[in-house]
Amino acid sequence: MVGRSDWVKLGAKGAKGQAVRAAAIDLGAVRVGLAVVDDLGLLAHPRPFLQGKDQAALMQRLKDLQRAEQIEVFVLGLPRELNGREGPAARRARAFAERLQRATPAKVELYDEWLSTREAAGRLRAQGLNAKEQRGRIDSAAAAILLQSWLDREAGGGRGTSGEP
């Protein structure tokens, strides 16, 4: 049987052995998905999406989130095209990662988001939501899938596909 102390050992840890405060961002031109890790560093929880059209307002919201929740790491989805290459969306994510890195004291880590939106759509569809009902949830659901994948990798001590800004 696994006790509470065992679960705490399983979560992603920072330099001091405490759960890492992390948030994931699924960057979109219109909506930006957001997810934040729980206090134990084990589970990703979706948050309401942010508006992506006004980049200055978006950056301010992320700075506010970082301060309020003491976010240490922003995990930013790095989209790839179906052929595996980086396209315009990946270049936009890399540029955004650089701006976010300069704007906050948090580390920014690019993390491969391969098919996270498709997986999120499947999960929302399995919950009985149609495409219209998914619209307000899919971006943050994709961010939660991205963050959970990152957390699982960190807890396992492995290295997944990622890139530095």
Short mmCIF file of C-alpha atoms in Angstrom, two decimals:
data_model
loop_
_atom_site.label_atom_id
_atom_site.label_comp_id
_atom_site.label_asym_id
_atom_site.label_seq_id
_atom_site.Cartn_x
_atom_site.Cartn_y
_atom_site.Cartn_z
CA MET A 1 0.00 0.00 0.00
CA VAL A 2 1.25 3.45 -0.89
CA GLY A 3 1.13 6.03 1.90
CA ARG A 4 1.03 9.81 1.60
CA SER A 5 4.79 10.12 2.02
CA ASP A 6 5.28 7.71 -0.90
CA TRP A 7 3.07 9.82 -3.13
CA VAL A 8 5.02 12.94 -2.23
CA LYS A 9 8.23 11.14 -3.29
CA LEU A 10 6.73 10.45 -6.71
CA GLY A 11 6.05 14.07 -7.75
CA ALA A 12 8.32 16.40 -9.70
CA LYS A 13 10.80 18.00 -7.33
CA GLY A 14 12.83 21.18 -7.35
CA ALA A 15 16.35 21.69 -6.09
CA LYS A 16 15.23 21.65 -2.44
CA GLY A 17 13.22 18.44 -2.80
CA GLN A 18 9.89 20.25 -2.68
CA ALA A 19 7.18 19.88 -5.28
CA VAL A 20 7.88 22.06 -8.30
CA ARG A 21 5.33 24.78 -8.97
CA ALA A 22 4.77 24.43 -12.69
CA ALA A 23 2.29 25.67 -15.26
CA ALA A 24 1.81 24.56 -18.86
CA ILE A 25 0.87 26.78 -21.75
CA ASP A 26 -0.74 25.62 -24.99
CA LEU A 27 -0.13 28.69 -27.12
CA GLY A 28 -2.80 29.52 -29.66
CA ALA A 29 -3.41 32.63 -31.71
CA VAL A 30 -6.91 33.11 -30.27
CA ARG A 31 -7.02 31.06 -27.06
CA VAL A 32 -4.13 30.05 -24.83
CA GLY A 33 -4.61 26.90 -22.80
CA LEU A 34 -3.34 26.91 -19.23
CA ALA A 35 -2.83 24.20 -16.62
CA VAL A 36 -1.19 24.30 -13.19
CA VAL A 37 0.25 21.49 -11.08
CA ASP A 38 -1.30 20.59 -7.72
CA ASP A 39 0.49 21.29 -4.42
CA LEU A 40 2.05 17.81 -4.33
CA GLY A 41 3.56 18.15 -7.79
CA LEU A 42 1.61 15.11 -9.02
CA LEU A 43 -1.39 16.18 -11.09
CA ALA A 44 -2.03 18.79 -13.74
CA HIS A 45 -5.24 20.77 -13.47
CA PRO A 46 -6.67 22.79 -16.36
CA ARG A 47 -7.47 26.44 -15.77
CA PRO A 48 -9.71 28.69 -17.84
CA PHE A 49 -8.08 29.64 -21.13
CA LEU A 50 -6.52 33.06 -21.67
CA GLN A 51 -7.10 35.32 -24.65
CA GLY A 52 -4.20 35.08 -27.08
CA LYS A 53 -4.84 37.98 -29.44
CA ASP A 54 -3.44 40.70 -27.15
CA GLN A 55 0.14 39.54 -26.48
CA ALA A 56 0.85 42.32 -23.94
CA ALA A 57 -2.24 41.44 -21.89
CA LEU A 58 -1.39 37.72 -22.15
CA MET A 59 2.14 38.32 -20.90
CA GLN A 60 0.80 40.38 -17.98
CA ARG A 61 -1.65 37.61 -17.01
CA LEU A 62 1.20 35.08 -17.03
CA LYS A 63 3.41 37.39 -14.96
CA ASP A 64 0.54 37.79 -12.47
CA LEU A 65 0.04 34.01 -12.37
CA GLN A 66 3.76 33.45 -11.79
CA ARG A 67 3.80 35.86 -8.86
CA ALA A 68 0.51 34.73 -7.30
CA GLU A 69 1.22 31.00 -7.52
CA GLN A 70 5.03 31.14 -7.28
CA ILE A 71 5.41 29.32 -10.58
CA GLU A 72 8.99 28.08 -10.97
CA VAL A 73 8.65 26.51 -14.41
CA PHE A 74 6.50 27.34 -17.40
CA VAL A 75 6.20 24.35 -19.73
CA LEU A 76 5.39 25.72 -23.16
CA GLY A 77 4.07 23.41 -25.83
CA LEU A 78 6.33 23.14 -28.86
CA PRO A 79 4.13 22.22 -31.81
CA ARG A 80 5.53 20.21 -34.67
CA GLU A 81 4.08 19.56 -38.09
CA LEU A 82 2.91 16.06 -38.97
CA ASN A 83 6.25 15.40 -40.68
CA GLY A 84 8.00 16.12 -37.35
CA ARG A 85 9.57 19.39 -38.47
CA GLU A 86 9.11 22.74 -36.82
CA GLY A 87 6.93 25.15 -38.74
CA PRO A 88 5.62 28.67 -38.19
CA ALA A 89 3.73 27.71 -35.00
CA ALA A 90 6.94 26.31 -33.45
CA ARG A 91 8.87 29.46 -34.37
CA ARG A 92 6.10 31.52 -32.74
CA ALA A 93 6.30 29.33 -29.59
CA ARG A 94 10.10 29.73 -29.43
CA ALA A 95 9.82 33.52 -29.74
CA PHE A 96 7.11 33.59 -27.06
CA ALA A 97 9.27 31.42 -24.77
CA GLU A 98 12.11 33.93 -25.06
CA ARG A 99 9.79 36.83 -24.18
CA LEU A 100 8.29 34.92 -21.23
CA GLN A 101 11.78 34.03 -19.98
CA ARG A 102 12.72 37.71 -19.97
CA ALA A 103 9.42 38.77 -18.35
CA THR A 104 9.42 36.39 -15.36
CA PRO A 105 11.95 34.78 -13.02
CA ALA A 106 10.49 31.34 -13.87
CA LYS A 107 12.35 28.89 -16.06
CA VAL A 108 10.67 28.33 -19.43
CA GLU A 109 10.94 24.87 -20.93
CA LEU A 110 9.74 24.00 -24.39
CA TYR A 111 8.13 20.56 -24.48
CA ASP A 112 6.93 18.58 -27.46
CA GLU A 113 3.16 18.79 -27.61
CA TRP A 114 2.76 16.11 -30.27
CA LEU A 115 -0.99 15.53 -30.76
CA SER A 116 -1.94 16.85 -27.28
CA THR A 117 -4.89 18.79 -28.74
CA ARG A 118 -6.10 15.69 -30.57
CA GLU A 119 -5.84 13.67 -27.35
CA ALA A 120 -7.69 16.41 -25.45
CA ALA A 121 -10.48 16.41 -28.05
CA GLY A 122 -10.82 12.64 -27.70
CA ARG A 123 -11.04 12.86 -23.93
CA LEU A 124 -13.63 15.65 -24.05
CA ARG A 125 -15.63 13.72 -26.66
CA ALA A 126 -15.53 10.68 -24.35
CA GLN A 127 -17.11 12.88 -21.67
CA GLY A 128 -19.99 13.57 -24.05
CA LEU A 129 -18.98 17.06 -25.20
CA ASN A 130 -19.57 17.98 -28.84
CA ALA A 131 -17.19 20.22 -30.83
CA LYS A 132 -19.03 23.41 -29.85
CA GLU A 133 -18.97 22.49 -26.15
CA GLN A 134 -15.28 21.59 -26.39
CA ARG A 135 -14.27 24.99 -27.77
CA GLY A 136 -13.90 26.68 -24.39
CA ARG A 137 -12.14 23.72 -22.78
CA ILE A 138 -9.92 22.07 -25.35
CA ASP A 139 -6.93 24.43 -25.09
CA SER A 140 -6.60 24.08 -21.33
CA ALA A 141 -7.28 20.34 -21.56
CA ALA A 142 -4.37 20.12 -24.01
CA ALA A 143 -2.22 22.16 -21.60
CA ALA A 144 -3.11 19.73 -18.79
CA ILE A 145 -2.09 16.75 -20.96
CA LEU A 146 1.17 18.52 -21.79
CA LEU A 147 1.87 19.32 -18.13
CA GLN A 148 0.98 15.79 -16.96
CA SER A 149 3.39 14.33 -19.51
CA TRP A 150 6.12 16.70 -18.29
CA LEU A 151 5.38 15.84 -14.63
CA ASP A 152 5.51 12.12 -15.34
CA ARG A 153 8.84 12.53 -17.12
CA GLU A 154 10.29 14.62 -14.27
CA ALA A 155 9.07 12.19 -11.60
CA GLY A 156 10.65 9.31 -13.49
CA GLY A 157 13.94 11.16 -13.83
CA GLY A 158 13.81 10.62 -17.57
CA ARG A 159 14.33 13.08 -20.34
CA GLY A 160 11.57 13.59 -22.83
CA THR A 161 11.55 15.62 -26.01
CA SER A 162 12.12 19.21 -25.10
CA GLY A 163 14.03 22.23 -26.24
CA GLU A 164 15.33 25.32 -24.52
CA PRO A 165 14.01 28.73 -25.50
#
